[in-house]
mmCIF file of C-alpha atoms in Angstrom:
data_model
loop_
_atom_site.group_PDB
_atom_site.id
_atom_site.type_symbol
_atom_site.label_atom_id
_atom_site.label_comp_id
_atom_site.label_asym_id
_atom_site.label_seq_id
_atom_site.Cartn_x
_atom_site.Cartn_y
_atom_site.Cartn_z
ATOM 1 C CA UNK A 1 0.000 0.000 0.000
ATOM 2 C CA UNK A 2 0.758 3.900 0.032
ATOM 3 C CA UNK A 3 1.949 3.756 -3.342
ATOM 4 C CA UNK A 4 2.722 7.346 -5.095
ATOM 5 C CA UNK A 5 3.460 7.747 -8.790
ATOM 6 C CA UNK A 6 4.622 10.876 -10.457
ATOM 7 C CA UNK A 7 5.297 11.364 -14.082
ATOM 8 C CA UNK A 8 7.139 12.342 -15.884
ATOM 9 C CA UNK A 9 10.225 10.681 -14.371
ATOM 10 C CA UNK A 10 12.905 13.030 -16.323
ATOM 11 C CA UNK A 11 11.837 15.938 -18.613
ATOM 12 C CA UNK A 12 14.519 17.977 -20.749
ATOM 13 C CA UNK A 13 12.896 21.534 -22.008
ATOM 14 C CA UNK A 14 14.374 24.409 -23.594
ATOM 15 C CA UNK A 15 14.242 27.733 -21.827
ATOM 16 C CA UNK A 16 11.051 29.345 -21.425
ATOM 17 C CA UNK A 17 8.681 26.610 -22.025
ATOM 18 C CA UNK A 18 6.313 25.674 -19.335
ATOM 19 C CA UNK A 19 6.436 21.687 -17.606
ATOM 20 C CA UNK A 20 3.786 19.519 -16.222
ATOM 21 C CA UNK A 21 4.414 17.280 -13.580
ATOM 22 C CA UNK A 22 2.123 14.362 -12.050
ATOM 23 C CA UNK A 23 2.136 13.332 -9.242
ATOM 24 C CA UNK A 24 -0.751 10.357 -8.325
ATOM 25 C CA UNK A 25 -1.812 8.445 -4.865
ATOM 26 C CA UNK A 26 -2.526 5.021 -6.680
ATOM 27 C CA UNK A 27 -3.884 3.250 -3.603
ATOM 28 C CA UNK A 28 -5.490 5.355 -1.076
ATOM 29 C CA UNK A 29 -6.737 9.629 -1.039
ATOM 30 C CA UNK A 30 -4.272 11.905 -0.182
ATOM 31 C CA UNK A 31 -5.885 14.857 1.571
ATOM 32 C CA UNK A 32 -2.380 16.818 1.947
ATOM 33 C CA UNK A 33 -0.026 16.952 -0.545
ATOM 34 C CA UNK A 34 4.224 18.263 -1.243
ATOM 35 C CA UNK A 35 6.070 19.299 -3.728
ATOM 36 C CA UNK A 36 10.276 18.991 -2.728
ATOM 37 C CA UNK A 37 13.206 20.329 -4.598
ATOM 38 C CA UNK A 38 16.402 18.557 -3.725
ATOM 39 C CA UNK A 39 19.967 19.849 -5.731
ATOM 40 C CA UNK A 40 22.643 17.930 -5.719
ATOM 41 C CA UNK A 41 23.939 16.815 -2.827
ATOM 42 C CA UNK A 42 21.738 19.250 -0.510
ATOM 43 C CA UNK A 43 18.631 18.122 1.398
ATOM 44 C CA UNK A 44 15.244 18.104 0.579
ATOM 45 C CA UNK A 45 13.589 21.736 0.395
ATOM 46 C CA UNK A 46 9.166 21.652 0.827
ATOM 47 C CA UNK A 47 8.117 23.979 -1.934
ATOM 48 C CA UNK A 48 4.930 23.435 -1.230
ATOM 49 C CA UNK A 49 1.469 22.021 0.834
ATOM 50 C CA UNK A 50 -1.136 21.658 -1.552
ATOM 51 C CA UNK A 51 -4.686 20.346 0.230
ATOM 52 C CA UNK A 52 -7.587 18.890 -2.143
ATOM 53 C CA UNK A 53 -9.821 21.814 -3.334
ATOM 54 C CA UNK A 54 -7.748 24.501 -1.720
ATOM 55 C CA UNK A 55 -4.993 26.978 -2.863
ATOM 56 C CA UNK A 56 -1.632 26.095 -2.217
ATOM 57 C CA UNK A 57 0.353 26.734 0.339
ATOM 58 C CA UNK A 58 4.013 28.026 -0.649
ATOM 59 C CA UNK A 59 6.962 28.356 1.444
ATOM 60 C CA UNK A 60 9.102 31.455 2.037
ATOM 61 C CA UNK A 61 11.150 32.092 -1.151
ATOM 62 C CA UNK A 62 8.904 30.219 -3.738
ATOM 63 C CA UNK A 63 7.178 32.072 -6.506
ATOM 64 C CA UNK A 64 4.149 30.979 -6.395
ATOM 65 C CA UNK A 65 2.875 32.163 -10.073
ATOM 66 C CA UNK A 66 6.474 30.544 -11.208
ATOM 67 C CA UNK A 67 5.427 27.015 -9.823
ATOM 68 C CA UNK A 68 1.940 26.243 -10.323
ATOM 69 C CA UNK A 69 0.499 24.203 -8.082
ATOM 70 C CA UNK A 70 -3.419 22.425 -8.455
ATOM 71 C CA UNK A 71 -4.543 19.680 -6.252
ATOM 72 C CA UNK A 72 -7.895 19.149 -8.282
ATOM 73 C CA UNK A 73 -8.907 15.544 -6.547
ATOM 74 C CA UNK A 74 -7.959 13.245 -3.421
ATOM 75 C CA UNK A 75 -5.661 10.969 -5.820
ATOM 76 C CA UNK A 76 -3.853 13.889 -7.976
ATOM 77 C CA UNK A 77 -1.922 17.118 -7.893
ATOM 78 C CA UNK A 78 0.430 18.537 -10.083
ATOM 79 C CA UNK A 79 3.073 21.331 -10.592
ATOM 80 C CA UNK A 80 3.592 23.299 -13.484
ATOM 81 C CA UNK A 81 7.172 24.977 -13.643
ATOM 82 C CA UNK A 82 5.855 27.885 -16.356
ATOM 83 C CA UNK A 83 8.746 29.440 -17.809
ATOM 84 C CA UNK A 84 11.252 27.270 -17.159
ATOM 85 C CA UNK A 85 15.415 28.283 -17.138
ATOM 86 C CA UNK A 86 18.391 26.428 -16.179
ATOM 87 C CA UNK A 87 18.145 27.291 -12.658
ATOM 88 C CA UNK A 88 14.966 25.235 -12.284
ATOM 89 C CA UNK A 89 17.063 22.522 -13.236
ATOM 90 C CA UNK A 90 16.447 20.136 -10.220
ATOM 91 C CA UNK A 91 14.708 16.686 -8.762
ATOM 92 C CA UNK A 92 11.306 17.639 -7.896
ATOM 93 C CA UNK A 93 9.399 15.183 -5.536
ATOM 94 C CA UNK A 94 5.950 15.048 -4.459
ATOM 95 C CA UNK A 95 4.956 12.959 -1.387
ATOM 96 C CA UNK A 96 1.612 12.513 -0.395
ATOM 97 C CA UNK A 97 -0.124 12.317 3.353
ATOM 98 C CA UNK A 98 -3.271 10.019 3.652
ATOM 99 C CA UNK A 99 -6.207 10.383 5.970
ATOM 100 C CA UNK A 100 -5.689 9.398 9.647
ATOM 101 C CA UNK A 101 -2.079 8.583 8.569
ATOM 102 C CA UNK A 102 -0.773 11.639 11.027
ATOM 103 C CA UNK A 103 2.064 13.090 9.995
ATOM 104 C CA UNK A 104 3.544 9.841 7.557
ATOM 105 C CA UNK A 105 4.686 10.930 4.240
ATOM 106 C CA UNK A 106 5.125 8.676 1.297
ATOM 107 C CA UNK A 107 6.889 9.528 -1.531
ATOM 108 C CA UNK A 108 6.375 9.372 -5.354
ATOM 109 C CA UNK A 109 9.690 8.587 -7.265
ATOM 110 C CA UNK A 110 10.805 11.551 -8.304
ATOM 111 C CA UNK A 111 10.707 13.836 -11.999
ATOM 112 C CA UNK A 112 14.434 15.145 -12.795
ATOM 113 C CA UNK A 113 13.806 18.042 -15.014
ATOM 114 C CA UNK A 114 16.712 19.452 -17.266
ATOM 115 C CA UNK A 115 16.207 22.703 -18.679
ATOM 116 C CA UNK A 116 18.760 23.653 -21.681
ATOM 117 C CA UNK B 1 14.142 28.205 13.747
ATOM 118 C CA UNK B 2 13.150 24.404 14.154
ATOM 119 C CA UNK B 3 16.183 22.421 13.123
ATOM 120 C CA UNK B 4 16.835 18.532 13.114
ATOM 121 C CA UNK B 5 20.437 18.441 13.261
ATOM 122 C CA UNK B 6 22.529 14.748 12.096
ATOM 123 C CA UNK B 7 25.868 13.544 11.798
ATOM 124 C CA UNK B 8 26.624 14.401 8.094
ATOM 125 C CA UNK B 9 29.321 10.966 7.724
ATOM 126 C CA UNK B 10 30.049 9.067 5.925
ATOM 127 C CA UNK B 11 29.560 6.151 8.513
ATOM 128 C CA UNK B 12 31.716 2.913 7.421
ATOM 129 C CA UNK B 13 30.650 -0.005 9.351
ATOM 130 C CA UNK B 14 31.663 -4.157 7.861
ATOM 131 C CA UNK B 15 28.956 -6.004 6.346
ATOM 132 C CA UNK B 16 27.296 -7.903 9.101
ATOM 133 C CA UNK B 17 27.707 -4.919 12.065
ATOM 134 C CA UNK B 18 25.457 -2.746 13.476
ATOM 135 C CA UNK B 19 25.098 0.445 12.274
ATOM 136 C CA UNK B 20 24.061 3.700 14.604
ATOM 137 C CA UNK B 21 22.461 6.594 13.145
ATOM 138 C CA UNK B 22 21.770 9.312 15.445
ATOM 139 C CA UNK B 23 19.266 12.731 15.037
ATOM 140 C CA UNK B 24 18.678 15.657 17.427
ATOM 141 C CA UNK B 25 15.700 17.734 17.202
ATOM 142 C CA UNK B 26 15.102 21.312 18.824
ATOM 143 C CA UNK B 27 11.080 21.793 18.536
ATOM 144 C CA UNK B 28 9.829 20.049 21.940
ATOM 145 C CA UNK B 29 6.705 20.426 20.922
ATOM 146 C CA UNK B 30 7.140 17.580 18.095
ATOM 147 C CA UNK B 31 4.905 14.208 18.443
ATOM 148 C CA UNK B 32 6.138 12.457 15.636
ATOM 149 C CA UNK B 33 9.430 11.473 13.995
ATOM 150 C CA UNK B 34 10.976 9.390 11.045
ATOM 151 C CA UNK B 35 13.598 7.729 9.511
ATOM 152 C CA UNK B 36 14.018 7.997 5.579
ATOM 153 C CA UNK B 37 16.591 5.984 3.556
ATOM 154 C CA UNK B 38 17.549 7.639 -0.070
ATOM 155 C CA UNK B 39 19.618 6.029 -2.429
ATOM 156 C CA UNK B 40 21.778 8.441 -4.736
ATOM 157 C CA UNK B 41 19.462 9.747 -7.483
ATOM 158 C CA UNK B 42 16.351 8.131 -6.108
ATOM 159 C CA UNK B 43 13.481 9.637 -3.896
ATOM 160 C CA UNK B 44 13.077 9.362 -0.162
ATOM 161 C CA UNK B 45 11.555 5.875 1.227
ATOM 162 C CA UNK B 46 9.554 5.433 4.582
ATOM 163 C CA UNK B 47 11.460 3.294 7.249
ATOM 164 C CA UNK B 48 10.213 3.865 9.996
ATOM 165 C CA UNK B 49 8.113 6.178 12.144
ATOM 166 C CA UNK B 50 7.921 6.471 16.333
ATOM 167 C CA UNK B 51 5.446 8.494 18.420
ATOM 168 C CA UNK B 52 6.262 7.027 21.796
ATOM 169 C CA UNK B 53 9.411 7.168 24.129
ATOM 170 C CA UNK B 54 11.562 4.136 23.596
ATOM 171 C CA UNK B 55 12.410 1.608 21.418
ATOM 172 C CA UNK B 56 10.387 0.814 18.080
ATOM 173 C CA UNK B 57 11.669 -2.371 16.086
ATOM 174 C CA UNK B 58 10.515 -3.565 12.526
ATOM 175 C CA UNK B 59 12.834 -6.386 10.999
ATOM 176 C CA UNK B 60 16.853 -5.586 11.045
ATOM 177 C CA UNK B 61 15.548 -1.684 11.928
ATOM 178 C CA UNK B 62 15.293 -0.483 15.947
ATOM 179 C CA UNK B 63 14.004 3.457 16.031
ATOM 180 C CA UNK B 64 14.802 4.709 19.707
ATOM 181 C CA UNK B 65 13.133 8.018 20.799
ATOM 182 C CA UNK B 66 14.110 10.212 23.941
ATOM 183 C CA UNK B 67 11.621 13.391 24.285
ATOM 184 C CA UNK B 68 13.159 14.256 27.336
ATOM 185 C CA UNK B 69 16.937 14.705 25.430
ATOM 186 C CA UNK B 70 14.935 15.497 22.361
ATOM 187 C CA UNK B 71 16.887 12.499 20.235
ATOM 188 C CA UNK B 72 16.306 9.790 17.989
ATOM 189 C CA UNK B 73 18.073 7.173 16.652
ATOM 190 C CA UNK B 74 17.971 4.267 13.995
ATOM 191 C CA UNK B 75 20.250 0.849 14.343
ATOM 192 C CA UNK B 76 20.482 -1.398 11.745
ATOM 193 C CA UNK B 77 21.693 -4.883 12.617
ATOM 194 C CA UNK B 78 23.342 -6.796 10.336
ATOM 195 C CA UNK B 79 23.698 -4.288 8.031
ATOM 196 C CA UNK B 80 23.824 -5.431 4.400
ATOM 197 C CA UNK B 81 26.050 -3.487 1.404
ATOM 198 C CA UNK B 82 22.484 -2.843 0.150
ATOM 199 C CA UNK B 83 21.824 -0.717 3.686
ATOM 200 C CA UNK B 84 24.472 2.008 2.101
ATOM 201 C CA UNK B 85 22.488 5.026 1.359
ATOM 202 C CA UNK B 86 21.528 8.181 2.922
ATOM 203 C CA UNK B 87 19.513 8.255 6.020
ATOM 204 C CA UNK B 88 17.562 11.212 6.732
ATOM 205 C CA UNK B 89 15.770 11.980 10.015
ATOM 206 C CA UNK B 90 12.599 13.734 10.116
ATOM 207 C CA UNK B 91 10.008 15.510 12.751
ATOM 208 C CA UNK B 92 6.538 16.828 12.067
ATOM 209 C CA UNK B 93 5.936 20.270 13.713
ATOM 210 C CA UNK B 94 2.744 22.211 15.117
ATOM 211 C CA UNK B 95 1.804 22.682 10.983
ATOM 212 C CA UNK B 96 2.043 18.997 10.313
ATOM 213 C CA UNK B 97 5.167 19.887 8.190
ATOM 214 C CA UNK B 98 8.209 17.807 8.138
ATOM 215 C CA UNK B 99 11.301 19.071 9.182
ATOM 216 C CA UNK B 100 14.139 17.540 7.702
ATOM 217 C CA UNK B 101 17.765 16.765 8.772
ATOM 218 C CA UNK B 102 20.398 16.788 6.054
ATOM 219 C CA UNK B 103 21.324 12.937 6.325
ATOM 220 C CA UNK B 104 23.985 11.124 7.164
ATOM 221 C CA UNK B 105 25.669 8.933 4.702
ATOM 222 C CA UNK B 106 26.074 4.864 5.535
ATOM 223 C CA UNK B 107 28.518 3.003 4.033
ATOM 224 C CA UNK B 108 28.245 -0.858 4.291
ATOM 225 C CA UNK B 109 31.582 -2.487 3.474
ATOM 226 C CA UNK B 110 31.804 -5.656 2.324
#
């Protein structure tokens, strides 16, 4: 059980085009969830709290019209990365947070995005 | 500012040892901690989680929780080359966020 899925699981994109990114609870409803950033070699960095039907939540330092976040049902969310450059370059992660699970995080496997 | 502080390594332990990762936490307030393993390149994967004072055990994996010194631990026994990864210690805070450590890197020798 708790299995995530995101997709796509690398994406290459030229500067200034927009990117997509799934992220799906396949086996139960996630009421709450994340979007991570993790660079090389650093720890992981919450970009976001997205909760089903509501407006994101962003964290100090993220631009929230730069990463577009919509958490439209209990099994999906994404994050759009609208004009992307090379600095967006990263590993983005969702994890998702089930109901009555407390505070237990599961997450999906990760979309490296490359932007040229 | 709520930090999680570990023990950045690399710990080397023999294939077959036991293997002792350690975490402090400052936010006394927190109910609920973790242990994440992350291979290079891949995502984070749930361990093991411990709400209670003491010892937790699932398998090879013992969590060990101390409120009062506000510190948490994971051992792996018998700790298999596959084991090498890094292990990154976690605690939710009063938003139900996860505050991370950076991880300490375990290296299982054969």
């Amino acid at each position: 059980g708790a299995v995530v899925s995101q997709h796509p699981s690398w994406v290459i994109c030229k500067s200034g085009t927009s990117v997509k990114i799934e992220c799906r609870s396949l086996d139960f409803q996630a009421t709450t969830m994340f979007w991570y950033r993790q660079f090389p070699k650093q720890s992981l960095m919450l970009m976001a709290t997205s909760n089903e039907g509501s407006k994101a939540t962003y964290e100090q330092g993220v631009e929230k019209d730069k990463f577009l976040i919509n958490h439209a049902s209990l099994t999906l969310s994404t994050l759009t990365v609208t004009s992307a450059h090379p600095e967006d370059s990263s590993f983005y992660i969702c994890s998702a947070r089930g109901v009555g699970w407390a505070d237990t995080q599961y997450f999906g496997p990760g979309t490296r995005l490359t932007v040229l | 500012q709520k930090e999680v502080e570990q023990n950045s390594g690399p710990l080397s332990v023999p294939e077959g040892a036991i293997a002792s990762l350690n975490c402090t936490y400052s936010d006394r307030g927190s109910q609920s901690f973790f242990w994440y393993r992350q291979y290079s390149g891949k995502s984070p994967e749930l361990i093991m989680f411990i709400y209670s004072n003491g010892d937790k055990e699932d398998g090879r994996f013992t969590a060990q929780l101390n409120k009062a010194s506000q510190y948490v631990s994971l051992l792996i026994r018998d700790s298999q080359p596959s084991d090498s990864a890094t292990y990154l210690c976690a605690n939710a805070g009063n938003n139900r966020k996860l505050i991370w450590g950076l991880g300490t890197s375990l290296a299982v020798n054969p």
